[in-house]
Amino acid sequence: MSSERSAIILAAGLGTRMKSTKPKVLHELLGRTLLGHVLRSTKGIGPDRRIVVVGAAADQVTAHLEQHSPDVETVFQAEQLGTGHAVRIALESVPELEGTVVVACGDAPLLRPDTLNRLVETHEKAGNAATVLTAVVDDPTGLGRIVRDTDGAVLRNVEHRDADADELAIREINSGTYAFDAAALREQLGKITTANDQGEEYLTDVLELAREAGLPIGAVVVNDPTEVLACNDRAQLAGLRKVLRDRINTELMKSGVTLEDPDTTWIDATVKVAPDVLIRPGCQLKGATAVDTGAEIGPDTTLTDTIVGEGAAVVRSHVDQATVGEGAKVGPFAHLRPASKLAEGAKVGAFAETKNAEIGAGAKIPHLSYVGDATVGASANIGCGVIVANYDGLAKHHTDIGEGVFIGCDSVLIAPVSIGDGAYIAAGSAIGEDVAPGDLAVARARQSAKAGWVAAKRPGTVSDEAAKRALGDGRASGE
Ligand code: UD1
Ligand code: CA
């Protein structure tokens, strides 16, 4: 017998009940599409090839596969004539395929690779023609039922709509995932009919046909029935998301991550979190985010594709495609936009926004600033309300702020401009020309005073009375 292994993933249906222009299998579930999760679990069996059957919105599914799983092959099923039909045309497109063929559904994303491995190993060890993955569930409504004989041997699957009252009472259901021997599958698929309530070619009929041909068939029951949950509408999608969230969060906590409130913590399957990270309530960690040990995240923080270094803290902030260095501090209420890179010990504080900006070691942008398209040297101090004006209405320009620079509050740096190492900028300056290292630049109007203006122009106002009291003039005190 061939030791080849392959997987066929059924993803040709539109998923009408999703009420979406996007095909069901491309809906997102904690960092991957539904199909992406299924591809990931099938990868666990070490397949020589993986074939995805596409049909509805095939262009979108194929584009997604080309981008994320270029090693996967696709087969086009023009009309969705049933799961048996889908597998039949997949097999017809690869006549050379032998060995074990796993068939899985593109809309059942929670299957663990370990479970699929157990299915394949049991199947191969028994030398079965077909082995179906089943689950015992409380509510089998709508699903295929597994009919066994009195000795417990699998006889066949019957679809809900074709089942009689006794069969409807069965709580062991067909997960829609199977391991087949390629040759046996090919042979039995040639025999299936459309004699059922839906008039479709049912893949499930292969079980009974194989048994009738005297071939061994079997079943593997999952330990955790949530693994076989499929998604048909958005309410079920939300249900799956909670199941996966709990699974991810439990694994993280067991690995040494503190989650103060796992119910409000949403961490993508793709995220890496080191032991001894503390995550406070209300956080989302997405995509390629990685958080190193000792870091503290949250509350109420979203990190997307972001690297957080050892011992850093990100508090109540929104961070996208950024790097937060070791021991750096972000927030509360900071917005780090793509290509923000904070070196070790840097700080970006309240109501500060950065974009495409390298913030040097120990540099501080503590409050109310915008720093975009800029380099900030180590230990520089950016005062409250400083704006880097990077855009002239046509193009973005770069601003270079040297090491140890001190920028006074409410200054604007008009790019392109360079502030030399150790320079000072006086508060309220509008800087459009380069400043040499160690200079003080003052770029604001000189102050002037018009003596007695309030008494002359605003007599009798609270301001006038306050001024009079301060100046020791009894006239306005009412005496
Ligand atoms: C199927 C099983 C049922 C099982 C259930 C588990 C059959 C006949 N029934 O039912 O026993 O309990 O899955 O969820 O197999 N697809 C195609 N081409 C087609 C038809 C379907 O690619 O022509 C794809 C769908 O996009 C979907 C998967 O196959 O990803 C399952 O099809 P679906 O129609 O949802 O099967 P169920 O009726 O749920
Ligand atoms: Ca169906």
PDB file of C-alpha atoms in Angstrom, residues 100-369:
ATOM      1  CA  THR A 100      -4.531   8.033   2.060  1.00  0.00           C
ATOM      2  CA  VAL A 101      -6.850  10.865   1.054  1.00  0.00           C
ATOM      3  CA  VAL A 102      -8.253  13.058   3.811  1.00  0.00           C
ATOM      4  CA  VAL A 103     -11.413  14.920   2.892  1.00  0.00           C
ATOM      5  CA  ALA A 104     -12.260  17.958   5.026  1.00  0.00           C
ATOM      6  CA  CYS A 105     -14.759  20.810   4.776  1.00  0.00           C
ATOM      7  CA  GLY A 106     -13.540  24.363   4.296  1.00  0.00           C
ATOM      8  CA  ASP A 107     -16.106  25.651   6.778  1.00  0.00           C
ATOM      9  CA  ALA A 108     -15.065  23.534   9.797  1.00  0.00           C
ATOM     10  CA  PRO A 109     -12.046  25.436  11.141  1.00  0.00           C
ATOM     11  CA  LEU A 110     -11.678  24.095  14.683  1.00  0.00           C
ATOM     12  CA  LEU A 111     -10.295  20.644  13.961  1.00  0.00           C
ATOM     13  CA  ARG A 112      -6.991  20.128  15.775  1.00  0.00           C
ATOM     14  CA  PRO A 113      -4.059  18.763  13.758  1.00  0.00           C
ATOM     15  CA  ASP A 114      -3.613  16.085  16.468  1.00  0.00           C
ATOM     16  CA  THR A 115      -7.157  14.840  15.916  1.00  0.00           C
ATOM     17  CA  LEU A 116      -6.672  14.652  12.164  1.00  0.00           C
ATOM     18  CA  ASN A 117      -3.452  12.728  12.762  1.00  0.00           C
ATOM     19  CA  ARG A 118      -5.283  10.303  15.033  1.00  0.00           C
ATOM     20  CA  LEU A 119      -7.893   9.795  12.290  1.00  0.00           C
ATOM     21  CA  VAL A 120      -5.239   9.114   9.645  1.00  0.00           C
ATOM     22  CA  GLU A 121      -3.157   6.838  11.876  1.00  0.00           C
ATOM     23  CA  THR A 122      -6.186   4.796  12.966  1.00  0.00           C
ATOM     24  CA  HIS A 123      -7.314   4.544   9.345  1.00  0.00           C
ATOM     25  CA  GLU A 124      -3.922   3.412   8.046  1.00  0.00           C
ATOM     26  CA  LYS A 125      -3.290   0.979  10.893  1.00  0.00           C
ATOM     27  CA  ALA A 126      -6.678  -0.691  10.364  1.00  0.00           C
ATOM     28  CA  GLY A 127      -6.135  -0.785   6.601  1.00  0.00           C
ATOM     29  CA  ASN A 128      -9.614   0.714   6.126  1.00  0.00           C
ATOM     30  CA  ALA A 129     -11.163   1.762   2.839  1.00  0.00           C
ATOM     31  CA  ALA A 130     -12.906   4.617   4.655  1.00  0.00           C
ATOM     32  CA  THR A 131     -12.740   6.035   8.178  1.00  0.00           C
ATOM     33  CA  VAL A 132     -15.163   8.772   9.192  1.00  0.00           C
ATOM     34  CA  LEU A 133     -14.502  11.285  11.963  1.00  0.00           C
ATOM     35  CA  THR A 134     -17.577  11.510  14.166  1.00  0.00           C
ATOM     36  CA  ALA A 135     -18.757  13.306  17.290  1.00  0.00           C
ATOM     37  CA  VAL A 136     -21.418  12.653  19.880  1.00  0.00           C
ATOM     38  CA  VAL A 137     -23.397  15.864  20.266  1.00  0.00           C
ATOM     39  CA  ASP A 138     -26.415  17.074  22.224  1.00  0.00           C
ATOM     40  CA  ASP A 139     -28.143  18.564  19.208  1.00  0.00           C
ATOM     41  CA  PRO A 140     -27.556  16.667  15.957  1.00  0.00           C
ATOM     42  CA  THR A 141     -30.148  18.684  13.986  1.00  0.00           C
ATOM     43  CA  GLY A 142     -29.303  18.996  10.297  1.00  0.00           C
ATOM     44  CA  LEU A 143     -26.269  16.701  10.416  1.00  0.00           C
ATOM     45  CA  GLY A 144     -25.668  13.233   9.038  1.00  0.00           C
ATOM     46  CA  ARG A 145     -26.222  10.410  11.576  1.00  0.00           C
ATOM     47  CA  ILE A 146     -23.847   7.461  11.959  1.00  0.00           C
ATOM     48  CA  VAL A 147     -25.771   4.184  11.933  1.00  0.00           C
ATOM     49  CA  ARG A 148     -24.005   1.292  13.700  1.00  0.00           C
ATOM     50  CA  ASP A 149     -24.971  -2.341  14.151  1.00  0.00           C
ATOM     51  CA  THR A 150     -25.531  -3.956  17.560  1.00  0.00           C
ATOM     52  CA  ASP A 151     -21.801  -4.713  17.795  1.00  0.00           C
ATOM     53  CA  GLY A 152     -21.010  -1.054  17.241  1.00  0.00           C
ATOM     54  CA  ALA A 153     -19.635  -1.489  13.719  1.00  0.00           C
ATOM     55  CA  VAL A 154     -20.352   1.421  11.369  1.00  0.00           C
ATOM     56  CA  LEU A 155     -22.963   0.552   8.760  1.00  0.00           C
ATOM     57  CA  ARG A 156     -23.587   3.861   7.006  1.00  0.00           C
ATOM     58  CA  ASN A 157     -24.351   7.551   7.290  1.00  0.00           C
ATOM     59  CA  VAL A 158     -27.862   8.868   6.829  1.00  0.00           C
ATOM     60  CA  GLU A 159     -28.502  12.553   6.202  1.00  0.00           C
ATOM     61  CA  HIS A 160     -30.927  14.315   8.543  1.00  0.00           C
ATOM     62  CA  ARG A 161     -33.496  14.890   5.785  1.00  0.00           C
ATOM     63  CA  ASP A 162     -33.372  11.256   4.687  1.00  0.00           C
ATOM     64  CA  ALA A 163     -33.509   9.768   8.209  1.00  0.00           C
ATOM     65  CA  ASP A 164     -36.412   7.952   9.866  1.00  0.00           C
ATOM     66  CA  ALA A 165     -37.485   8.560  13.480  1.00  0.00           C
ATOM     67  CA  ASP A 166     -35.080   5.970  14.944  1.00  0.00           C
ATOM     68  CA  GLU A 167     -32.174   7.374  12.954  1.00  0.00           C
ATOM     69  CA  LEU A 168     -33.041  10.963  13.950  1.00  0.00           C
ATOM     70  CA  ALA A 169     -32.643   9.906  17.588  1.00  0.00           C
ATOM     71  CA  ILE A 170     -28.952   9.003  16.968  1.00  0.00           C
ATOM     72  CA  ARG A 171     -26.591  11.543  18.526  1.00  0.00           C
ATOM     73  CA  GLU A 172     -23.393  10.405  16.828  1.00  0.00           C
ATOM     74  CA  ILE A 173     -22.928  12.653  13.788  1.00  0.00           C
ATOM     75  CA  ASN A 174     -20.748  12.768  10.709  1.00  0.00           C
ATOM     76  CA  SER A 175     -18.189  15.568  11.068  1.00  0.00           C
ATOM     77  CA  GLY A 176     -17.705  15.826   7.310  1.00  0.00           C
ATOM     78  CA  THR A 177     -14.042  14.847   7.683  1.00  0.00           C
ATOM     79  CA  TYR A 178     -12.805  11.440   6.537  1.00  0.00           C
ATOM     80  CA  ALA A 179      -9.746   9.400   5.654  1.00  0.00           C
ATOM     81  CA  PHE A 180     -10.082   7.224   2.547  1.00  0.00           C
ATOM     82  CA  ASP A 181      -7.923   4.862   0.590  1.00  0.00           C
ATOM     83  CA  ALA A 182      -7.613   6.608  -2.776  1.00  0.00           C
ATOM     84  CA  ALA A 183      -8.266   3.519  -4.918  1.00  0.00           C
ATOM     85  CA  ALA A 184     -11.289   2.429  -2.886  1.00  0.00           C
ATOM     86  CA  LEU A 185     -12.661   5.976  -2.868  1.00  0.00           C
ATOM     87  CA  ARG A 186     -12.307   6.248  -6.623  1.00  0.00           C
ATOM     88  CA  GLU A 187     -14.088   2.963  -7.132  1.00  0.00           C
ATOM     89  CA  GLN A 188     -17.010   3.631  -4.763  1.00  0.00           C
ATOM     90  CA  LEU A 189     -17.530   7.205  -6.001  1.00  0.00           C
ATOM     91  CA  GLY A 190     -18.193   5.697  -9.409  1.00  0.00           C
ATOM     92  CA  LYS A 191     -21.245   3.980  -7.919  1.00  0.00           C
ATOM     93  CA  ILE A 192     -22.961   6.776  -6.008  1.00  0.00           C
ATOM     94  CA  THR A 193     -26.358   7.953  -7.154  1.00  0.00           C
ATOM     95  CA  THR A 194     -28.481  11.025  -6.515  1.00  0.00           C
ATOM     96  CA  ALA A 195     -31.306   8.982  -4.974  1.00  0.00           C
ATOM     97  CA  ASN A 196     -31.816  11.183  -1.929  1.00  0.00           C
ATOM     98  CA  ASP A 197     -33.980  14.047  -0.789  1.00  0.00           C
ATOM     99  CA  GLN A 198     -31.615  16.704  -2.181  1.00  0.00           C
ATOM    100  CA  GLY A 199     -30.904  14.902  -5.464  1.00  0.00           C
ATOM    101  CA  GLU A 200     -27.166  15.361  -4.818  1.00  0.00           C
ATOM    102  CA  GLU A 201     -24.182  13.032  -4.986  1.00  0.00           C
ATOM    103  CA  TYR A 202     -23.457  12.338  -1.332  1.00  0.00           C
ATOM    104  CA  LEU A 203     -19.867  11.558  -0.367  1.00  0.00           C
ATOM    105  CA  THR A 204     -21.303   9.893   2.720  1.00  0.00           C
ATOM    106  CA  ASP A 205     -22.715   7.078   0.560  1.00  0.00           C
ATOM    107  CA  VAL A 206     -19.150   5.837   0.032  1.00  0.00           C
ATOM    108  CA  LEU A 207     -19.218   4.362   3.557  1.00  0.00           C
ATOM    109  CA  GLU A 208     -22.136   2.038   2.860  1.00  0.00           C
ATOM    110  CA  LEU A 209     -20.950   1.196  -0.682  1.00  0.00           C
ATOM    111  CA  ALA A 210     -17.494   0.234   0.568  1.00  0.00           C
ATOM    112  CA  ARG A 211     -18.955  -1.956   3.303  1.00  0.00           C
ATOM    113  CA  GLU A 212     -21.260  -3.651   0.810  1.00  0.00           C
ATOM    114  CA  ALA A 213     -18.206  -4.321  -1.378  1.00  0.00           C
ATOM    115  CA  GLY A 214     -16.681  -6.145   1.586  1.00  0.00           C
ATOM    116  CA  LEU A 215     -14.114  -3.449   2.361  1.00  0.00           C
ATOM    117  CA  PRO A 216     -13.311  -2.495   5.963  1.00  0.00           C
ATOM    118  CA  ILE A 217     -14.682   0.860   7.167  1.00  0.00           C
ATOM    119  CA  GLY A 218     -14.451   2.511  10.553  1.00  0.00           C
ATOM    120  CA  ALA A 219     -15.000   5.616  12.642  1.00  0.00           C
ATOM    121  CA  VAL A 220     -12.948   7.760  14.996  1.00  0.00           C
ATOM    122  CA  VAL A 221     -14.932   9.691  17.611  1.00  0.00           C
ATOM    123  CA  VAL A 222     -13.529  13.096  18.622  1.00  0.00           C
ATOM    124  CA  ASN A 223     -12.953  13.688  22.326  1.00  0.00           C
ATOM    125  CA  ASP A 224     -13.961  17.331  22.064  1.00  0.00           C
ATOM    126  CA  PRO A 225     -17.135  17.850  19.988  1.00  0.00           C
ATOM    127  CA  THR A 226     -16.358  21.565  19.489  1.00  0.00           C
ATOM    128  CA  GLU A 227     -13.645  20.472  17.046  1.00  0.00           C
ATOM    129  CA  VAL A 228     -16.189  19.491  14.409  1.00  0.00           C
ATOM    130  CA  LEU A 229     -18.366  22.611  14.587  1.00  0.00           C
ATOM    131  CA  ALA A 230     -19.034  24.066  11.161  1.00  0.00           C
ATOM    132  CA  CYS A 231     -20.061  27.590  10.300  1.00  0.00           C
ATOM    133  CA  ASN A 232     -23.204  28.340   8.297  1.00  0.00           C
ATOM    134  CA  ASP A 233     -24.173  31.849   9.385  1.00  0.00           C
ATOM    135  CA  ARG A 234     -22.624  34.769  11.246  1.00  0.00           C
ATOM    136  CA  ALA A 235     -24.155  33.799  14.582  1.00  0.00           C
ATOM    137  CA  GLN A 236     -22.373  30.452  14.326  1.00  0.00           C
ATOM    138  CA  LEU A 237     -19.208  32.272  13.260  1.00  0.00           C
ATOM    139  CA  ALA A 238     -19.350  34.286  16.489  1.00  0.00           C
ATOM    140  CA  GLY A 239     -19.866  31.038  18.405  1.00  0.00           C
ATOM    141  CA  LEU A 240     -16.813  29.458  16.771  1.00  0.00           C
ATOM    142  CA  ARG A 241     -14.791  32.568  17.539  1.00  0.00           C
ATOM    143  CA  LYS A 242     -15.556  32.219  21.252  1.00  0.00           C
ATOM    144  CA  VAL A 243     -14.623  28.538  21.235  1.00  0.00           C
ATOM    145  CA  LEU A 244     -11.323  29.281  19.518  1.00  0.00           C
ATOM    146  CA  ARG A 245     -10.661  32.268  21.781  1.00  0.00           C
ATOM    147  CA  ASP A 246     -11.110  30.099  24.877  1.00  0.00           C
ATOM    148  CA  ARG A 247      -8.850  27.441  23.399  1.00  0.00           C
ATOM    149  CA  ILE A 248      -6.079  29.945  22.558  1.00  0.00           C
ATOM    150  CA  ASN A 249      -6.393  31.739  25.901  1.00  0.00           C
ATOM    151  CA  THR A 250      -6.297  28.501  27.894  1.00  0.00           C
ATOM    152  CA  GLU A 251      -3.154  27.406  26.058  1.00  0.00           C
ATOM    153  CA  LEU A 252      -1.501  30.778  26.707  1.00  0.00           C
ATOM    154  CA  MET A 253      -2.355  30.740  30.404  1.00  0.00           C
ATOM    155  CA  LYS A 254      -1.004  27.208  30.699  1.00  0.00           C
ATOM    156  CA  SER A 255       2.196  28.399  29.036  1.00  0.00           C
ATOM    157  CA  GLY A 256       2.691  31.124  31.678  1.00  0.00           C
ATOM    158  CA  VAL A 257       0.855  34.179  30.320  1.00  0.00           C
ATOM    159  CA  THR A 258      -1.384  36.083  32.759  1.00  0.00           C
ATOM    160  CA  LEU A 259      -4.751  37.057  31.289  1.00  0.00           C
ATOM    161  CA  GLU A 260      -6.672  39.147  33.792  1.00  0.00           C
ATOM    162  CA  ASP A 261      -9.942  38.652  31.923  1.00  0.00           C
ATOM    163  CA  PRO A 262      -9.870  35.861  29.312  1.00  0.00           C
ATOM    164  CA  ASP A 263     -13.481  36.637  28.325  1.00  0.00           C
ATOM    165  CA  THR A 264     -12.508  40.043  26.930  1.00  0.00           C
ATOM    166  CA  THR A 265      -9.104  39.038  25.543  1.00  0.00           C
ATOM    167  CA  TRP A 266      -9.023  38.203  21.824  1.00  0.00           C
ATOM    168  CA  ILE A 267      -5.715  36.823  20.615  1.00  0.00           C
ATOM    169  CA  ASP A 268      -5.313  35.592  17.046  1.00  0.00           C
ATOM    170  CA  ALA A 269      -4.106  32.033  16.456  1.00  0.00           C
ATOM    171  CA  THR A 270      -1.096  33.594  14.699  1.00  0.00           C
ATOM    172  CA  VAL A 271       0.132  35.686  17.675  1.00  0.00           C
ATOM    173  CA  LYS A 272       3.091  34.756  19.907  1.00  0.00           C
ATOM    174  CA  VAL A 273       3.082  35.675  23.587  1.00  0.00           C
ATOM    175  CA  ALA A 274       5.999  34.768  25.865  1.00  0.00           C
ATOM    176  CA  PRO A 275       5.648  33.524  29.449  1.00  0.00           C
ATOM    177  CA  ASP A 276       5.267  36.172  32.157  1.00  0.00           C
ATOM    178  CA  VAL A 277       3.487  38.640  29.930  1.00  0.00           C
ATOM    179  CA  LEU A 278       0.555  40.365  31.651  1.00  0.00           C
ATOM    180  CA  ILE A 279      -2.487  41.120  29.530  1.00  0.00           C
ATOM    181  CA  ARG A 280      -5.180  43.265  31.132  1.00  0.00           C
ATOM    182  CA  PRO A 281      -8.899  43.257  30.177  1.00  0.00           C
ATOM    183  CA  GLY A 282     -10.190  44.361  26.783  1.00  0.00           C
ATOM    184  CA  CYS A 283      -7.214  43.656  24.525  1.00  0.00           C
ATOM    185  CA  GLN A 284      -6.981  42.391  20.946  1.00  0.00           C
ATOM    186  CA  LEU A 285      -3.680  40.997  19.668  1.00  0.00           C
ATOM    187  CA  LYS A 286      -3.779  40.402  15.945  1.00  0.00           C
ATOM    188  CA  GLY A 287      -1.845  39.055  12.983  1.00  0.00           C
ATOM    189  CA  ALA A 288       1.908  38.695  13.286  1.00  0.00           C
ATOM    190  CA  THR A 289       2.067  40.312  16.733  1.00  0.00           C
ATOM    191  CA  ALA A 290       4.685  38.968  19.141  1.00  0.00           C
ATOM    192  CA  VAL A 291       5.057  40.027  22.782  1.00  0.00           C
ATOM    193  CA  ASP A 292       8.218  39.283  24.738  1.00  0.00           C
ATOM    194  CA  THR A 293       8.471  38.287  28.366  1.00  0.00           C
ATOM    195  CA  GLY A 294       7.663  40.722  31.170  1.00  0.00           C
ATOM    196  CA  ALA A 295       5.683  43.061  28.933  1.00  0.00           C
ATOM    197  CA  GLU A 296       2.362  44.496  30.122  1.00  0.00           C
ATOM    198  CA  ILE A 297      -0.429  45.077  27.627  1.00  0.00           C
ATOM    199  CA  GLY A 298      -3.692  46.937  28.239  1.00  0.00           C
ATOM    200  CA  PRO A 299      -6.268  47.469  29.406  1.00  0.00           C
ATOM    201  CA  ASP A 300      -8.189  48.175  26.178  1.00  0.00           C
ATOM    202  CA  THR A 301      -5.292  47.904  23.738  1.00  0.00           C
ATOM    203  CA  THR A 302      -5.211  46.696  20.137  1.00  0.00           C
ATOM    204  CA  LEU A 303      -1.912  45.441  18.722  1.00  0.00           C
ATOM    205  CA  THR A 304      -1.788  44.483  15.037  1.00  0.00           C
ATOM    206  CA  ASP A 305       1.342  42.999  13.426  1.00  0.00           C
ATOM    207  CA  THR A 306       3.377  44.544  16.242  1.00  0.00           C
ATOM    208  CA  ILE A 307       6.524  43.456  18.070  1.00  0.00           C
ATOM    209  CA  VAL A 308       6.660  44.303  21.781  1.00  0.00           C
ATOM    210  CA  GLY A 309      10.006  43.880  23.526  1.00  0.00           C
ATOM    211  CA  GLU A 310      10.875  42.490  26.924  1.00  0.00           C
ATOM    212  CA  GLY A 311       9.441  44.462  29.837  1.00  0.00           C
ATOM    213  CA  ALA A 312       7.710  47.053  27.648  1.00  0.00           C
ATOM    214  CA  ALA A 313       4.286  48.468  28.560  1.00  0.00           C
ATOM    215  CA  VAL A 314       1.469  49.422  26.183  1.00  0.00           C
ATOM    216  CA  VAL A 315      -1.490  50.965  28.003  1.00  0.00           C
ATOM    217  CA  ARG A 316      -4.912  51.803  26.433  1.00  0.00           C
ATOM    218  CA  SER A 317      -3.433  52.278  22.973  1.00  0.00           C
ATOM    219  CA  HIS A 318      -3.908  51.432  19.306  1.00  0.00           C
ATOM    220  CA  VAL A 319      -0.768  50.055  17.667  1.00  0.00           C
ATOM    221  CA  ASP A 320      -0.417  48.936  14.058  1.00  0.00           C
ATOM    222  CA  GLN A 321       2.706  47.456  12.397  1.00  0.00           C
ATOM    223  CA  ALA A 322       5.027  48.962  14.987  1.00  0.00           C
ATOM    224  CA  THR A 323       8.004  47.853  17.043  1.00  0.00           C
ATOM    225  CA  VAL A 324       8.040  48.698  20.745  1.00  0.00           C
ATOM    226  CA  GLY A 325      11.538  48.165  22.117  1.00  0.00           C
ATOM    227  CA  GLU A 326      12.641  46.590  25.340  1.00  0.00           C
ATOM    228  CA  GLY A 327      11.328  48.518  28.353  1.00  0.00           C
ATOM    229  CA  ALA A 328       9.633  51.142  26.175  1.00  0.00           C
ATOM    230  CA  LYS A 329       6.404  52.768  27.381  1.00  0.00           C
ATOM    231  CA  VAL A 330       3.382  53.491  25.204  1.00  0.00           C
ATOM    232  CA  GLY A 331       0.173  55.273  26.253  1.00  0.00           C
ATOM    233  CA  PRO A 332      -2.252  55.722  27.748  1.00  0.00           C
ATOM    234  CA  PHE A 333      -4.113  56.757  24.577  1.00  0.00           C
ATOM    235  CA  ALA A 334      -1.251  56.574  22.077  1.00  0.00           C
ATOM    236  CA  HIS A 335      -1.658  55.751  18.398  1.00  0.00           C
ATOM    237  CA  LEU A 336       1.364  54.088  16.809  1.00  0.00           C
ATOM    238  CA  ARG A 337       0.878  53.780  13.069  1.00  0.00           C
ATOM    239  CA  PRO A 338       2.830  51.635  10.586  1.00  0.00           C
ATOM    240  CA  ALA A 339       6.644  51.725  10.724  1.00  0.00           C
ATOM    241  CA  SER A 340       6.820  53.337  14.143  1.00  0.00           C
ATOM    242  CA  LYS A 341       9.941  51.939  15.799  1.00  0.00           C
ATOM    243  CA  LEU A 342      10.595  52.683  19.447  1.00  0.00           C
ATOM    244  CA  ALA A 343      14.084  51.780  20.656  1.00  0.00           C
ATOM    245  CA  GLU A 344      14.843  50.534  24.148  1.00  0.00           C
ATOM    246  CA  GLY A 345      13.329  52.661  26.916  1.00  0.00           C
ATOM    247  CA  ALA A 346      11.619  55.143  24.582  1.00  0.00           C
ATOM    248  CA  LYS A 347       8.265  56.624  25.531  1.00  0.00           C
ATOM    249  CA  VAL A 348       5.247  57.712  23.486  1.00  0.00           C
ATOM    250  CA  GLY A 349       2.571  58.974  25.843  1.00  0.00           C
ATOM    251  CA  ALA A 350      -0.949  60.353  26.026  1.00  0.00           C
ATOM    252  CA  PHE A 351      -2.598  61.512  22.797  1.00  0.00           C
ATOM    253  CA  ALA A 352       0.624  61.181  20.829  1.00  0.00           C
ATOM    254  CA  GLU A 353       0.609  59.736  17.304  1.00  0.00           C
ATOM    255  CA  THR A 354       3.605  58.431  15.392  1.00  0.00           C
ATOM    256  CA  LYS A 355       3.950  57.116  11.845  1.00  0.00           C
ATOM    257  CA  ASN A 356       7.066  55.952   9.977  1.00  0.00           C
ATOM    258  CA  ALA A 357       9.162  57.269  12.836  1.00  0.00           C
ATOM    259  CA  GLU A 358      12.261  55.910  14.542  1.00  0.00           C
ATOM    260  CA  ILE A 359      12.283  56.956  18.166  1.00  0.00           C
ATOM    261  CA  GLY A 360      15.761  56.532  19.696  1.00  0.00           C
ATOM    262  CA  ALA A 361      16.667  54.850  22.960  1.00  0.00           C
ATOM    263  CA  GLY A 362      15.288  56.725  25.946  1.00  0.00           C
ATOM    264  CA  ALA A 363      13.709  59.442  23.767  1.00  0.00           C
ATOM    265  CA  LYS A 364      10.408  60.814  25.047  1.00  0.00           C
ATOM    266  CA  ILE A 365       7.265  62.059  23.338  1.00  0.00           C
ATOM    267  CA  PRO A 366       5.170  62.239  26.488  1.00  0.00           C
ATOM    268  CA  HIS A 367       2.006  64.043  25.339  1.00  0.00           C
ATOM    269  CA  LEU A 368      -0.137  65.557  22.581  1.00  0.00           C
ATOM    270  CA  SER A 369       2.292  65.260  19.667  1.00  0.00           C
TER     271      SER A 369
END
